[in-house]
Coordinates of C-alpha atoms in Angstrom, one line a residue:
X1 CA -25.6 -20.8 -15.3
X2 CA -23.2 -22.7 -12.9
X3 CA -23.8 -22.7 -9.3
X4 CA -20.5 -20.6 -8.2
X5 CA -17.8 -22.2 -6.8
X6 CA -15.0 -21.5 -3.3
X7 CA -12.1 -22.2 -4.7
X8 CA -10.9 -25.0 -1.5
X9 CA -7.5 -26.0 -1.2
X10 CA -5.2 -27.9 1.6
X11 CA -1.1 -28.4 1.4
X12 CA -1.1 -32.2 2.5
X13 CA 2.7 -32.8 1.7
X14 CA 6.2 -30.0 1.6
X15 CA 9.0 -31.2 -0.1
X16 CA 11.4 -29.5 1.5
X17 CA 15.4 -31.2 1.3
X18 CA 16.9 -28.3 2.9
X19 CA 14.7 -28.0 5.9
X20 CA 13.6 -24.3 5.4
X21 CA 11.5 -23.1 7.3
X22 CA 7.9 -22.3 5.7
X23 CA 5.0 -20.1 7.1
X24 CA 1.3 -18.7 6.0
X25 CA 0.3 -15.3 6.4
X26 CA -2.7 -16.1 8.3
X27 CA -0.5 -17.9 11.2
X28 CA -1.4 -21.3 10.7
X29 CA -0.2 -24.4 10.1
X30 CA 1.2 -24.7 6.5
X31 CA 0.3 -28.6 6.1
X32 CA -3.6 -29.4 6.3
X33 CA -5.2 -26.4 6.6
X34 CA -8.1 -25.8 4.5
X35 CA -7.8 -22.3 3.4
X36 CA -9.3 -20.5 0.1
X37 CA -12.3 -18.6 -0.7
X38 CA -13.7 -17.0 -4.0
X39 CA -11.3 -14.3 -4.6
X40 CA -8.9 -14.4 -1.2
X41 CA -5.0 -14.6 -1.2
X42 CA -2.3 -16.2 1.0
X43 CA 0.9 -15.6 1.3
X44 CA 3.5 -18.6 2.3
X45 CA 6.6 -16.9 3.5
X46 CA 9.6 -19.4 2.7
X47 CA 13.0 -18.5 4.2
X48 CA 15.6 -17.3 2.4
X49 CA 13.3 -18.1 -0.5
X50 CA 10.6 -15.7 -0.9
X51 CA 7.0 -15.7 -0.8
X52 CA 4.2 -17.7 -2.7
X53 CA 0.9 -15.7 -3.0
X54 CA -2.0 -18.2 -3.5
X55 CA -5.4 -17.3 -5.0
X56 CA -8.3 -19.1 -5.8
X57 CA -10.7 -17.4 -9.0
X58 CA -14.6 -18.7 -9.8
X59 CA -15.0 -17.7 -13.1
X60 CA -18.4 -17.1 -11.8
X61 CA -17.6 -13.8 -10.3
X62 CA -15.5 -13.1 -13.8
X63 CA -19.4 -13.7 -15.9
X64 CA -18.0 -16.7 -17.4
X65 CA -20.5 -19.7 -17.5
X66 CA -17.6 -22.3 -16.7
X67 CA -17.6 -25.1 -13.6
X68 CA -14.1 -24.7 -13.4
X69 CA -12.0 -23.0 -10.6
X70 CA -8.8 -21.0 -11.5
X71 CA -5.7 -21.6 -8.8
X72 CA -2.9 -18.5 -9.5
X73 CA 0.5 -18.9 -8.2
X74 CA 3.2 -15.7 -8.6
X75 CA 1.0 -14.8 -11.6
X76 CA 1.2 -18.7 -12.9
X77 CA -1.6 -20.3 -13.4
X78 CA -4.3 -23.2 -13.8
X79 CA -8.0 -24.3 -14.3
X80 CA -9.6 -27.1 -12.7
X81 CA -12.7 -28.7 -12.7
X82 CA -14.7 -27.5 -9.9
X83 CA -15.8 -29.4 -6.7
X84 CA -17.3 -29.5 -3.7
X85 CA -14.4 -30.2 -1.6
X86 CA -11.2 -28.8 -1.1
X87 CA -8.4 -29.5 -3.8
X88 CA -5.1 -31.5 -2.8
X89 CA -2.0 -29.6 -3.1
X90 CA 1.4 -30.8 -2.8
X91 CA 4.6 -28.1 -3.1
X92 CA 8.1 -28.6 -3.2
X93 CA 10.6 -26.7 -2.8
X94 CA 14.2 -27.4 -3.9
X95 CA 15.8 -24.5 -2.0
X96 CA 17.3 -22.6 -6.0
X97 CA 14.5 -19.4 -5.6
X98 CA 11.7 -21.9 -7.2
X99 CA 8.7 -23.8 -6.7
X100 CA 6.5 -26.9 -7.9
X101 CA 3.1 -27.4 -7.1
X102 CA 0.7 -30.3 -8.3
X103 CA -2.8 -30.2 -7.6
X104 CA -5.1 -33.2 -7.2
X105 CA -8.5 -32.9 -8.0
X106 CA -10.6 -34.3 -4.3
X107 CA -13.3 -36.3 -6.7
X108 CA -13.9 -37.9 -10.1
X109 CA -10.1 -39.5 -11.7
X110 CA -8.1 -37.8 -9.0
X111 CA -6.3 -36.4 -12.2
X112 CA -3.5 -33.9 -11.3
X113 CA -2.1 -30.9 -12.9
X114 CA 1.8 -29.7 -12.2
X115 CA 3.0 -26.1 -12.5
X116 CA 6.5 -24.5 -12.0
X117 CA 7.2 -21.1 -11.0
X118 CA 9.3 -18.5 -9.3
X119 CA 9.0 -16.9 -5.4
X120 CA 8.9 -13.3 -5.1
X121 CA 12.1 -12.0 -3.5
X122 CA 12.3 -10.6 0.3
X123 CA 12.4 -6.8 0.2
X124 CA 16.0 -5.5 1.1
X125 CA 16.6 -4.6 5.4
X126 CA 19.1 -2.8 6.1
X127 CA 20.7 -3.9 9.2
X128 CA 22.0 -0.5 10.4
X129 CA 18.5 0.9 9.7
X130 CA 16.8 -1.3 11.8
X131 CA 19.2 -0.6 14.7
X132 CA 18.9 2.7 14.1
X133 CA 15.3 2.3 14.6
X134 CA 15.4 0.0 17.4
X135 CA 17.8 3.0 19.3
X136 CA 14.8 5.5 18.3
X137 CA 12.7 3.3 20.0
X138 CA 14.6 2.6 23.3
X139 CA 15.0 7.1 22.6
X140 CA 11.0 7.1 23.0
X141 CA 11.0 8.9 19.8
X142 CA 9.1 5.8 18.4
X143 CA 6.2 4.5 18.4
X144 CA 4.5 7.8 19.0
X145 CA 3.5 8.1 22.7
X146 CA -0.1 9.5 23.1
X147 CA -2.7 9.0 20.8
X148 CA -6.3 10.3 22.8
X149 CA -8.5 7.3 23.0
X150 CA -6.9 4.8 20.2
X151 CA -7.3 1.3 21.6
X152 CA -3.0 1.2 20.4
X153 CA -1.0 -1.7 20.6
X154 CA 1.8 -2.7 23.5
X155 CA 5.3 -3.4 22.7
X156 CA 4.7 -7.1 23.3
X157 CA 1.4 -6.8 20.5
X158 CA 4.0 -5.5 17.8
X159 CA 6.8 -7.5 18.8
X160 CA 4.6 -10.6 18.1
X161 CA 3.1 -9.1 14.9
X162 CA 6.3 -8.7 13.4
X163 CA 6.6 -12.4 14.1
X164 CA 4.2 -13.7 12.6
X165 CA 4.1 -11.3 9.7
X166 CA 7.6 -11.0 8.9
X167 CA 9.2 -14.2 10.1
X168 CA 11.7 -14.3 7.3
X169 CA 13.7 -11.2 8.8
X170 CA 15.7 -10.8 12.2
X171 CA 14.2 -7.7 12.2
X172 CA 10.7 -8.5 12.0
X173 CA 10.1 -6.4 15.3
X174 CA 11.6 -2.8 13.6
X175 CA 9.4 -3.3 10.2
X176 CA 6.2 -4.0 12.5
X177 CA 7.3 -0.9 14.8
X178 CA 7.9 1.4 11.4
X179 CA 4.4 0.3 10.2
X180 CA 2.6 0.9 13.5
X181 CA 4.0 4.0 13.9
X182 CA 3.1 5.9 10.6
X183 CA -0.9 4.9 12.1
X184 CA -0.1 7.4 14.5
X185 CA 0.8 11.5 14.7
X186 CA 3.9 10.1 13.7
X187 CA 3.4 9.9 10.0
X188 CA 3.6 13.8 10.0
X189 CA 7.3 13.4 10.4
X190 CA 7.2 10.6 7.6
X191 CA 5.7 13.0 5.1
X192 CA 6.8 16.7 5.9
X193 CA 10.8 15.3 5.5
X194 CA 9.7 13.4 2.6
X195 CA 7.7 16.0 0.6
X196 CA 10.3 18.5 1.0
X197 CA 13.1 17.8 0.1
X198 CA 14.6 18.7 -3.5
X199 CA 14.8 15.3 -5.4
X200 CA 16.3 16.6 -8.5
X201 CA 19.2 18.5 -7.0
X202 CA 22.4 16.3 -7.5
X203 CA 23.4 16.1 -3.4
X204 CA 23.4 14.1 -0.4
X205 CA 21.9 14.2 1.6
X206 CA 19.3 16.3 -0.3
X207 CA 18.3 19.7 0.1
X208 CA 15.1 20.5 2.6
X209 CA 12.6 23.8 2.4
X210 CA 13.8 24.0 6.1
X211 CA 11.5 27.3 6.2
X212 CA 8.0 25.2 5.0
X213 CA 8.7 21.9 7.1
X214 CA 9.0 24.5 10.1
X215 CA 6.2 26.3 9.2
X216 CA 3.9 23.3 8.5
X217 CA 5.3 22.1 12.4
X218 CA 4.0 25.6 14.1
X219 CA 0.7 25.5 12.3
X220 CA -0.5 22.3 13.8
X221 CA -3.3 22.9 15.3
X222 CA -4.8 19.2 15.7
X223 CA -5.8 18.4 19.5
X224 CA -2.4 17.5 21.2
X225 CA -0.6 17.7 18.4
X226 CA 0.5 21.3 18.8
X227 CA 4.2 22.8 18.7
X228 CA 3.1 23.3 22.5
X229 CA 2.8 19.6 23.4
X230 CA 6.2 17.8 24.3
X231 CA 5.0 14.6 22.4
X232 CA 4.3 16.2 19.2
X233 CA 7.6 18.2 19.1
X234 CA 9.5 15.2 20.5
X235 CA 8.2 13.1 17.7
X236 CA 10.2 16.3 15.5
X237 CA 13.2 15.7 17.9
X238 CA 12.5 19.0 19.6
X239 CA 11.2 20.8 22.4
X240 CA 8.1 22.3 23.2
X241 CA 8.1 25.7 21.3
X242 CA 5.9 29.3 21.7
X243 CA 6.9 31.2 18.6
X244 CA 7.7 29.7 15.2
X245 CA 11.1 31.2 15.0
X246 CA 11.3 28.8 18.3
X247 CA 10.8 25.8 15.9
X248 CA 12.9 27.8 12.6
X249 CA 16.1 27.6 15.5
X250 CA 15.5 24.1 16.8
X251 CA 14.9 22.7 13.4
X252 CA 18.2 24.1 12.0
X253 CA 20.0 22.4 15.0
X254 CA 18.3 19.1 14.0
X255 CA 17.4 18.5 10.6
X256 CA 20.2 16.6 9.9
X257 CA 19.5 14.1 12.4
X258 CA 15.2 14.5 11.7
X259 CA 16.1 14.1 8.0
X260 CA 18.1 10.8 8.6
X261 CA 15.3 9.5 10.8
X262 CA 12.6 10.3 8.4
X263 CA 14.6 8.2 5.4
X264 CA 15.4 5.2 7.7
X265 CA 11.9 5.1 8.6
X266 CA 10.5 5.3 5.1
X267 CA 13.1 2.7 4.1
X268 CA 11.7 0.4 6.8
X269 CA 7.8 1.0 6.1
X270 CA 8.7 0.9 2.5
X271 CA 10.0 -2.9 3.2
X272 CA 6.9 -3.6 5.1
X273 CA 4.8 -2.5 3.0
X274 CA 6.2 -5.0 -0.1
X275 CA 6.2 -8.0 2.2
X276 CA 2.8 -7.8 3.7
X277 CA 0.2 -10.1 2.3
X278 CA -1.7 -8.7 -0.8
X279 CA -5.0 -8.1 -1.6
X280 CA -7.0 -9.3 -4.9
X281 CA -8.4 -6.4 -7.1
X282 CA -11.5 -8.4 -7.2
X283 CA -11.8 -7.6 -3.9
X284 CA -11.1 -4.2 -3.8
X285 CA -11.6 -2.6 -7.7
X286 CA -10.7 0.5 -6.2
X287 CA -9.0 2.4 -3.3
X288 CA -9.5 5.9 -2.4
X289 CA -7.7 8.8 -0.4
X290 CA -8.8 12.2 1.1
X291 CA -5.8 14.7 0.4
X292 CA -4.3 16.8 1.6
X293 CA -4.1 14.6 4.8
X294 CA -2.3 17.0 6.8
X295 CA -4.7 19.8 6.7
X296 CA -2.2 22.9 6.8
X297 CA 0.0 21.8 3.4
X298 CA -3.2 23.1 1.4
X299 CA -3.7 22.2 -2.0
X300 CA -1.1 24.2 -3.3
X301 CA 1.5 21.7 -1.3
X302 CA -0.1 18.7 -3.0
X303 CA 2.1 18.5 -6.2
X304 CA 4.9 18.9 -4.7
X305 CA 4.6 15.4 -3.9
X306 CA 5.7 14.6 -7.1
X307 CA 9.4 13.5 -8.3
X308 CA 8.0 14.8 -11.5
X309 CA 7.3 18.8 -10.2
X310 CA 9.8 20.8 -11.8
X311 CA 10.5 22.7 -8.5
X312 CA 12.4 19.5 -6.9
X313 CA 15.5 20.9 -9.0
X314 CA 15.8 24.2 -6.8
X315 CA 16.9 26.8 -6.2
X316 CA 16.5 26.5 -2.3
X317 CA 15.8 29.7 -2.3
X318 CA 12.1 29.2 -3.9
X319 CA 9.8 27.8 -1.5
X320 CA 8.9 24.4 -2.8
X321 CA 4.4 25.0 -3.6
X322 CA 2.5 25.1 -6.3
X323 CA -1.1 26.2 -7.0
X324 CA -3.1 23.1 -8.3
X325 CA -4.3 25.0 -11.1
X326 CA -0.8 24.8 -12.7
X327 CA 0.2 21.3 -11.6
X328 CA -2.8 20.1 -13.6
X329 CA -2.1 22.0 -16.5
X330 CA 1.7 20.9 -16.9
X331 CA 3.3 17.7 -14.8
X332 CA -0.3 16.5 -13.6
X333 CA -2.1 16.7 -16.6
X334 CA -3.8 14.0 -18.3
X335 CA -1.9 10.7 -18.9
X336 CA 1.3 11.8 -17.3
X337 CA 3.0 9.1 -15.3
X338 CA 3.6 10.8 -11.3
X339 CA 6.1 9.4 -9.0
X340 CA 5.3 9.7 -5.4
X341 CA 7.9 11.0 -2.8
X342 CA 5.8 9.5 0.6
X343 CA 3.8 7.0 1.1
X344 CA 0.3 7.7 -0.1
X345 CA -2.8 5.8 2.2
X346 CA -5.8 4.6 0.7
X347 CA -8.9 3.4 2.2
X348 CA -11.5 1.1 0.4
X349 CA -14.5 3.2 0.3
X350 CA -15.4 6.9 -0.8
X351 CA -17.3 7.9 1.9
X352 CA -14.5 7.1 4.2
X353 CA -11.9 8.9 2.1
X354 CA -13.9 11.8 1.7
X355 CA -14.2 12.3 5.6
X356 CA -10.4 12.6 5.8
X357 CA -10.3 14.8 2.7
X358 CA -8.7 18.2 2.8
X359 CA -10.3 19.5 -1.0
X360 CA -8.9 16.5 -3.2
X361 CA -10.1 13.0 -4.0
X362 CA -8.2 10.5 -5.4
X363 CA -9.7 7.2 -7.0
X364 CA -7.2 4.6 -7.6
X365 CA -8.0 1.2 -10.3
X366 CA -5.2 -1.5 -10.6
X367 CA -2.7 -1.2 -13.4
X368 CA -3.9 -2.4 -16.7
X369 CA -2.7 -6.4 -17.9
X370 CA -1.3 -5.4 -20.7
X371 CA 1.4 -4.0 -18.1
X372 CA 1.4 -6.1 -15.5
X373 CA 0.4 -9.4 -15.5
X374 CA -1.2 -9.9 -12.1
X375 CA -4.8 -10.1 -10.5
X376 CA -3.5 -8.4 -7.0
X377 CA -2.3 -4.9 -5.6
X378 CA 1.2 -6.1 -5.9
X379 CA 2.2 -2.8 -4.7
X380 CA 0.2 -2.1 -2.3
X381 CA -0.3 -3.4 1.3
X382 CA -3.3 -3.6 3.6
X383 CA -1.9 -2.3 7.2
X384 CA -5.1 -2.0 9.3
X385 CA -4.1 -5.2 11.3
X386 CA -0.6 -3.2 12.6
X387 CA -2.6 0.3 13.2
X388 CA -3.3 1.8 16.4
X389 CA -6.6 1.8 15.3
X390 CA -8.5 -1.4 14.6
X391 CA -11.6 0.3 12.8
X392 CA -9.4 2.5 10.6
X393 CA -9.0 0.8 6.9
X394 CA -5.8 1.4 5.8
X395 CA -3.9 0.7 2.8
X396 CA -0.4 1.7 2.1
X397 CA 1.8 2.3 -1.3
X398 CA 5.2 3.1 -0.7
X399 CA 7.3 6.0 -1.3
X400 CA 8.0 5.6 -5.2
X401 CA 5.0 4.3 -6.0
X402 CA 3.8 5.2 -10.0
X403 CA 0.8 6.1 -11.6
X404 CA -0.6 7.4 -14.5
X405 CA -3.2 9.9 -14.5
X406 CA -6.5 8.8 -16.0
X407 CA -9.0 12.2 -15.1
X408 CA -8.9 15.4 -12.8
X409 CA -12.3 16.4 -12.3
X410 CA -14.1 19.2 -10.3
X411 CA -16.3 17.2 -8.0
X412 CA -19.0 18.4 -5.3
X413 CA -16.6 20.7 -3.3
X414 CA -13.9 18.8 -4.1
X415 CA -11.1 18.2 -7.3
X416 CA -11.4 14.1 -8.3
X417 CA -8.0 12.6 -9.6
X418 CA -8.5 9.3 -10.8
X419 CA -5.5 7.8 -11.1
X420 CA -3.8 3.7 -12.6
X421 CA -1.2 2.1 -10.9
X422 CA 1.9 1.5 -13.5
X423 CA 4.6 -0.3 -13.5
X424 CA 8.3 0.7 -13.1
X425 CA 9.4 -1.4 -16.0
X426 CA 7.1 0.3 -18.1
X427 CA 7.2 3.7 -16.3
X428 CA 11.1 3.9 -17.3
X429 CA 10.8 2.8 -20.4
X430 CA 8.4 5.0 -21.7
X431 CA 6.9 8.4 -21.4
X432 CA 3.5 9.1 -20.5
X433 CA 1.7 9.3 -24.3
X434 CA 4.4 6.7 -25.1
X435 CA 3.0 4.3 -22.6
X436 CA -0.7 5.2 -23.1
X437 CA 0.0 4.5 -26.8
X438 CA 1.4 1.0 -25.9
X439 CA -1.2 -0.1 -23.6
X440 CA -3.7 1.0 -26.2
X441 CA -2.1 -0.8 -28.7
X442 CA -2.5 -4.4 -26.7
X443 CA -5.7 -4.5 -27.1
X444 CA -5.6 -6.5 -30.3
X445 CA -3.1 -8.6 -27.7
X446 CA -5.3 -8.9 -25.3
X447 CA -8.6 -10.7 -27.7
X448 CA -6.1 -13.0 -28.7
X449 CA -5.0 -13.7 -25.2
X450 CA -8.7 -13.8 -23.4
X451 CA -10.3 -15.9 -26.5
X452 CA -7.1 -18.3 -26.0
X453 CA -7.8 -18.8 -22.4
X454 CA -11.3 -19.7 -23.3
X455 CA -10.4 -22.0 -26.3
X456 CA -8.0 -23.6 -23.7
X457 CA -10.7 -24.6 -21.2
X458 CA -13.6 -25.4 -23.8
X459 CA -11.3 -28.5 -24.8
X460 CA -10.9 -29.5 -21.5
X461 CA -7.1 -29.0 -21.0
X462 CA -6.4 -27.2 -17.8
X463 CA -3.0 -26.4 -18.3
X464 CA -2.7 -22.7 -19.3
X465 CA -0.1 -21.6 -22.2
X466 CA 1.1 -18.2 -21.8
X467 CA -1.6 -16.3 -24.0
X468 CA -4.5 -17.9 -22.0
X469 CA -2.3 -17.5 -18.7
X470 CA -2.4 -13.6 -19.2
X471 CA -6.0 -14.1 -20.9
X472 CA -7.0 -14.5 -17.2
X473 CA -5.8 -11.1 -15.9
X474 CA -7.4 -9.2 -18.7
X475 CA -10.8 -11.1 -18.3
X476 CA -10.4 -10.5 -14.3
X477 CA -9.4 -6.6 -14.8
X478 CA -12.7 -6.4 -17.7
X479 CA -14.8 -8.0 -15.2
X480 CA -14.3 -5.3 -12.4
X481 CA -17.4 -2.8 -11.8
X482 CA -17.3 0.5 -13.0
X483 CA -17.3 3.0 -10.4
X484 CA -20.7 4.3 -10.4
X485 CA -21.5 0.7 -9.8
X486 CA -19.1 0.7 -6.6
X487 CA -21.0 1.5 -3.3
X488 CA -19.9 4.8 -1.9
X489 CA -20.3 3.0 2.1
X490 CA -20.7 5.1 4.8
X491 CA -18.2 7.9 7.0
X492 CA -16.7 6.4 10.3
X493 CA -19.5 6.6 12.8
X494 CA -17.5 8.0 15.3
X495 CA -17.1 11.9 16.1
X496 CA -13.5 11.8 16.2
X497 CA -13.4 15.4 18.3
X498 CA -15.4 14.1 21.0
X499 CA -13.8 10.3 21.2
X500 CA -10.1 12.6 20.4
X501 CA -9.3 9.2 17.9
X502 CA -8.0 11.8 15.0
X503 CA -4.8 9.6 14.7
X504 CA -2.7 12.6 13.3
X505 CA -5.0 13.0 10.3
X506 CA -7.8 16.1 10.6
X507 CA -10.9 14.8 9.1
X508 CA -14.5 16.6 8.7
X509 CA -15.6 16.2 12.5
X510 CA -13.4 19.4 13.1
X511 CA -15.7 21.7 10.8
X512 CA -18.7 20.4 12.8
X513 CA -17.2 21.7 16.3
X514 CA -15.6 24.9 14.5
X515 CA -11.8 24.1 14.9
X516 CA -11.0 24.3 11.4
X517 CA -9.7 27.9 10.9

């Protein structure tokens, strides 16, 4: 067996005729840096361009008995031999939405290897919804105000995060500002407007359960986030309120205006979200989520975030719910594809989702090769470096997102969903047997394509062909754990009723002082 190798690799040279401007996700210098790692992406930012996600692959982690190191650019990619020192890369960029890199190996002939490829395109900002935002802010309707005991960020903290994260957009401030605030009580606005509306009815904007969003408002009951606190009910655009029919009154005067917020907002964090830098499944096989995460919903209000739930077509007169039982057994059931309304949040361990869950698990496993051809979350983002909370994992998928359901289980005092992320393409083209059928029919496919990236490298020529190029994503998605071999880690350490860090989200530490009612 081969000693394992971390993939190394510094840009020495840009080509660059047009002068755009070029960053990294991690803030440094483009040109010599050494970055890499076994298994770690970077994201180079280009403007007007795109981005470049980087990752280095030992096949040593994949159980393949090979000193070579795998480089992956956009889903393009190459073996080398592998070395002790970092590879040489050079990358030009001729300005027409494209890119060529050649790497140079550090020792031995110096030999070099060329590859061609695409940049991802910018996620669309819409001007008028970032000043929208920006007046919401200068309103001090965002970020939320008062969060007990989160360490929180200044102004100056996100202003400078947007930055460096976002450089490529003049409003880089607004989509750092949209992410920060859903880590706060604010993300209860983000869902409730979301969940409930009625997708499927032909109007704009579209309906609302007016009666449940208020209800779900007057049951809060989480520390100071209570219809009696002026930051909670500002955050809804309202005042402080005694009775619910206080909130049923206000929320008719304002739903227009909270329902236009919410979508602007989601808009923005949906943007966000799809240009942060993304994470490598070999990192993290899986994510998880404790649902519901806003304890009053219930599990009956879980389905309903769903495009797919038959209720989203009205009438407004029925309340939009729906017992779990009978999600499961019709739109939920086994190998249907769901669309999300919200954004969903995952964590990276089960012990941590499970202290934030409200009755429902949900296990999440990358989407399968023969879909997409990539070895990252491509649709999800880590966020924990724009939270409030430092020590709070956090990753996002966007309103939207699509998965296929792969198992509903009953679990110890709690229902496990295990869900696969799929693709859009594949999503709208067929139905949910239709695309099960089609996935199970690659594996033929996917033999050919895994014993032709092996074949490739055994006679010594690095350059991948397109079978062996997507023979690397089904060897990488083979070689993840299974879940029983995942550790389940550990439950934040911190009672967050005593050290009031809830963040919006009721977790288990209110069932050990009694508040949960």
């Amino acid at each position: 067996m081969t000693t394992p190798q971390s993939p190394r690799w510094v840009i020495t040279q840009v080509d660059n005729p047009t002068g755009l401007d070029v960053w990294c996700s991690d803030s440094e210098s483009v040109e010599n840096v050494e970055r890499g790692g076994s298994n770690i992406s970077y994201r180079l930012i280009v403007q007007t361009q795109g981005f470049l996600d980087i990752t280095g692959i030992d096949p040593n982690t994949l159980g393949l008995d090979m000193p070579i190191i795998i480089f992956d650019f956009n889903n393009d990619r190459m073996a080398r031999q592998a070395a002790d020192e970092a590879f040489t890369v050079t990358l030009s960029i001729p300005g027409d939405g494209t890119f060529t890199v050649v790497i140079i190996a550090p020792s031995g002939d110096g030999s070099s290897i060329i590859l061609s490829g695409k940049f991802k395109p910018f996620p669309s900002v819409i001007a008028e919804d970032a000043a929208y935002i920006h007046d919401k802010i200068d309103q001090k309707h965002v970020p939320y105000p008062d969060v007990p005991d989160a360490p929180g960020k200044t102004d100056e903290e996100i202003r400078k995060l947007g930055q460096r994260l976002f450089p490529w957009s003049p409003h880089s401030y607004e989509l750092a500002m949209c992410v920060y605030d859903w880590t706060t009580a604010s993300f209860a606005r983000m869902v409730f407007m979301k969940v409930f509306q009625y997708t499927a009815m032909a109007e704009t904007p579209l309906p609302l359960d007016l009666p449940s969003i208020a209800l779900m408002i007057w049951e809060s009951k989480w520390d100071s986030y209570i219809p009696q606190n002026a930051d909670y009910m500002s955050s809804f655009l309202m005042q402080p309120a005694n009775a619910q029919d206080e909130v049923d009154v206000q929320l008719k005067q304002v739903h227009d205006e909270l329902q236009r917020f919410s979508d602007v907002e989601n808009r923005l964090l949906a943007a966000a979200i799809a240009a942060l830098p993304r994470t490598t499944i070999l990192a993290r096989p899986y994510l998880f989520s404790g649902q519901v995460d806003i304890y009053q919903m219930g599990m009956s209000r879980f389905g309903i975030g769903m495009l797919e739930y038959p209720g989203n077509a009205g009438p407004v007169t029925s309340a939009l719910e729906v017992e779990f039982a009978a999600a499961v057994a019709t739109f939920f059931q086994l190998d249907s594809v769901i669309t999300t309304k919200m954004v969903w949040a995952f964590t990276d361990s089960e012990a941590d989702a499970m202290h934030y869950s409200n009755g429902i698990l949900l296990i999440v496993e990358p989407h399968d090769p023969a879909d997409v051809d990539s070895i990252l979350w491509d649709t999800s983002a880590y966020v924990t470096g724009l939270s409030n909370d430092p020590e709070k994992t956090e990753y996002l998928f966007p309103p939207g997102s699509m998965f296929r359901v792969l198992a509903v289980e009953q679990g110890d005092n709690v229902q496990v969903i295990r869900l696969q992320v799929v693709s859009p393409v594949s999503a709208a083209r067929l139905e949910g047997p239709q695309l099960l059928a089609a996935l199970e029919g690659a594996v033929g496919q996917k033999d050919v394509q895994v014993q032709s990236f092996r074949t490739t490298v055994l006679a010594g020529e690095m350059t991948l062909g397109a079978e062996a190029n997507r023979g690397v994503a089904h060897i990488v998605k083979g070689s993840l754990p299974g879940l029983d071999h995942v550790p389940k880690g550990v439950p934040p350490k911190t009672d967050h009723i005593l050290a009031g860090r809830m963040n919006g989200r009721w977790c288990r530490c209110v069932e050990k002082h009694g508040i949960r009612k």
